[in-house]
Each structure stands twice: as structure tokens, then as C-alpha cells.
Amino acid sequence: MHSANVFQKSFLLGDALAFESLISARKEAMISEYIDKIKSGGSLQVSEAEQCLNTILEKDVPDRQIAELLIALSEKGESADEILGFAKALLARSRLVPLPTNTIDSCGTGGSGLNR
């Protein structure tokens, strides 16, 4: 009876790994489609950009694909819809930080171009 349980657990683990591999391959294919769309001069819709960044943030995309995507976006120039989709994905993952009242953030982003 014990060996049957081990076999069953082993079989289920194999199924789970195969399923995980299939999902991972599908996510890589989806990112490849987005890269191709961008390289051909197209822009991602808001929902596509959001899904794209969510997939990246879930660590389901190889570094080489992330680099290829970022280079393609940089060369084409990011559209408003792409920026909005990426922002929505980041906002959905943001967390409120409990702070005392009357707290001031004195750290700038450095984006002003001013030497202060």
C-alpha cells in the first residue's frame, strides 16, 4: 500500500511540474508576441501592458526576454497606453506604508534635471 501512495504522489508531482512547465512556456510565448508587436512598430494596449508587467513581476519571464522587451520599447518609444498599463500593474502591487501624521517626504526623484 505504501508503494502505491508513493507512486501516486510521484505521478501527481510529475503532472504538476508538467503543468507548470506548460504555463511557463505560454507566458514566454505571450511576452514574445508583445515583443514582436512592439518591434513591428505597434503599441501594447493598456490591458496588454498591464498583463506583460504582471508576468514579469511574477518572475515568470527570463532575463533575456525582459531585456529584449525593454530595448524594443526604448527604440520605439513608449506609448501612453503602455505607460498607463505598466503604472496600473505597479499600483496594484503597491502597499500603503503606515507613517506618523505630519510626515514629509524630502527625497526627490532626481528627475528635475536641477543640480541642487
Short mmCIF file of C-alpha atoms in Angstrom, two decimals:
data_model
loop_
_atom_site.label_atom_id
_atom_site.label_comp_id
_atom_site.label_asym_id
_atom_site.label_seq_id
_atom_site.Cartn_x
_atom_site.Cartn_y
_atom_site.Cartn_z
CA MET A 1 0.00 0.00 0.00
CA HIS A 2 2.87 2.35 0.84
CA SER A 3 4.48 1.98 -2.61
CA ALA A 4 1.15 2.77 -4.28
CA ASN A 5 0.92 6.05 -2.34
CA VAL A 6 4.49 6.95 -3.26
CA PHE A 7 3.75 6.18 -6.92
CA GLN A 8 0.55 8.25 -6.80
CA LYS A 9 2.33 11.22 -5.18
CA SER A 10 5.17 10.92 -7.69
CA PHE A 11 2.69 10.85 -10.57
CA LEU A 12 0.86 13.90 -9.21
CA LEU A 13 4.14 15.77 -8.75
CA GLY A 14 5.08 14.93 -12.33
CA ASP A 15 1.71 16.25 -13.54
CA ALA A 16 2.17 19.44 -11.53
CA LEU A 17 5.66 20.01 -12.93
CA ALA A 18 4.46 19.36 -16.48
CA PHE A 19 1.57 21.79 -15.98
CA GLU A 20 3.90 24.43 -14.51
CA SER A 21 6.25 23.99 -17.46
CA LEU A 22 3.34 24.42 -19.88
CA ILE A 23 2.18 27.60 -18.14
CA SER A 24 5.73 28.98 -18.15
CA ALA A 25 6.10 28.27 -21.88
CA ARG A 26 2.78 30.00 -22.56
CA LYS A 27 3.87 33.09 -20.62
CA GLU A 28 7.16 33.24 -22.54
CA ALA A 29 5.22 32.94 -25.81
CA MET A 30 2.90 35.77 -24.74
CA ILE A 31 5.87 38.04 -23.97
CA SER A 32 7.40 37.10 -27.35
CA GLU A 33 4.16 38.19 -29.05
CA TYR A 34 4.32 41.53 -27.24
CA ILE A 35 7.98 41.97 -28.22
CA ASP A 36 7.17 41.21 -31.88
CA LYS A 37 4.26 43.67 -31.80
CA ILE A 38 6.49 46.42 -30.42
CA LYS A 39 9.37 45.65 -32.82
CA SER A 40 6.98 45.96 -35.76
CA GLY A 41 6.06 49.47 -34.62
CA GLY A 42 2.84 48.62 -32.80
CA SER A 43 1.95 49.55 -29.26
CA LEU A 44 0.54 47.44 -26.46
CA GLN A 45 -2.99 48.13 -25.29
CA VAL A 46 -3.39 49.12 -21.63
CA SER A 47 -4.51 45.59 -20.69
CA GLU A 48 -1.60 44.00 -22.59
CA ALA A 49 0.97 46.26 -20.93
CA GLU A 50 -0.56 45.53 -17.52
CA GLN A 51 -0.54 41.77 -18.16
CA CYS A 52 3.01 41.99 -19.51
CA LEU A 53 4.41 43.70 -16.42
CA ASN A 54 2.43 41.45 -14.07
CA THR A 55 4.01 38.43 -15.75
CA ILE A 56 7.46 39.97 -15.39
CA LEU A 57 6.87 40.86 -11.73
CA GLU A 58 5.79 37.27 -11.04
CA LYS A 59 9.31 36.30 -12.18
CA ASP A 60 7.92 34.13 -14.97
CA VAL A 61 9.97 35.74 -17.74
CA PRO A 62 13.65 35.04 -18.50
CA ASP A 63 16.03 38.00 -18.17
CA ARG A 64 16.86 37.85 -21.89
CA GLN A 65 13.18 38.46 -22.77
CA ILE A 66 12.90 41.31 -20.29
CA ALA A 67 15.96 42.93 -21.86
CA GLU A 68 14.58 42.41 -25.38
CA LEU A 69 11.23 43.93 -24.37
CA LEU A 70 12.84 46.98 -22.74
CA ILE A 71 15.13 47.57 -25.72
CA ALA A 72 12.18 47.31 -28.14
CA LEU A 73 10.14 49.76 -26.05
CA SER A 74 13.06 52.19 -25.83
CA GLU A 75 13.72 52.07 -29.57
CA LYS A 76 10.04 52.52 -30.47
CA GLY A 77 9.20 54.95 -27.69
CA GLU A 78 6.64 54.09 -25.04
CA SER A 79 3.02 54.94 -25.80
CA ALA A 80 0.61 56.48 -23.29
CA ASP A 81 -1.33 53.18 -23.16
CA GLU A 82 1.84 51.23 -22.38
CA ILE A 83 2.83 53.62 -19.60
CA LEU A 84 -0.70 53.52 -18.17
CA GLY A 85 -0.76 49.70 -18.24
CA PHE A 86 2.62 49.46 -16.53
CA ALA A 87 1.55 52.02 -13.93
CA LYS A 88 -1.67 50.10 -13.23
CA ALA A 89 0.32 46.90 -12.67
CA LEU A 90 2.67 48.67 -10.26
CA LEU A 91 -0.14 50.45 -8.43
CA ALA A 92 -2.00 47.16 -7.93
CA ARG A 93 1.08 45.80 -6.13
CA SER A 94 1.81 48.90 -4.08
CA ARG A 95 1.33 48.93 -0.33
CA LEU A 96 0.47 51.75 1.99
CA VAL A 97 3.21 52.43 4.49
CA PRO A 98 1.89 53.39 7.92
CA LEU A 99 3.55 56.67 8.88
CA PRO A 100 3.09 59.09 11.72
CA THR A 101 0.96 62.14 10.95
CA ASN A 102 2.65 65.25 9.62
CA THR A 103 5.33 63.19 7.85
CA ILE A 104 7.13 64.88 4.96
CA ASP A 105 8.97 63.11 2.15
CA SER A 106 12.06 65.21 1.46
CA CYS A 107 13.60 62.88 -1.12
CA GLY A 108 13.20 63.90 -4.74
CA THR A 109 13.35 61.57 -7.73
CA GLY A 110 16.23 63.37 -9.37
CA GLY A 111 14.14 63.85 -12.49
CA SER A 112 14.05 67.65 -12.45
CA GLY A 113 17.49 67.99 -14.02
CA LEU A 114 18.40 70.66 -11.48
CA ASN A 115 21.70 70.43 -9.64
CA ARG A 116 20.66 71.09 -6.08
#
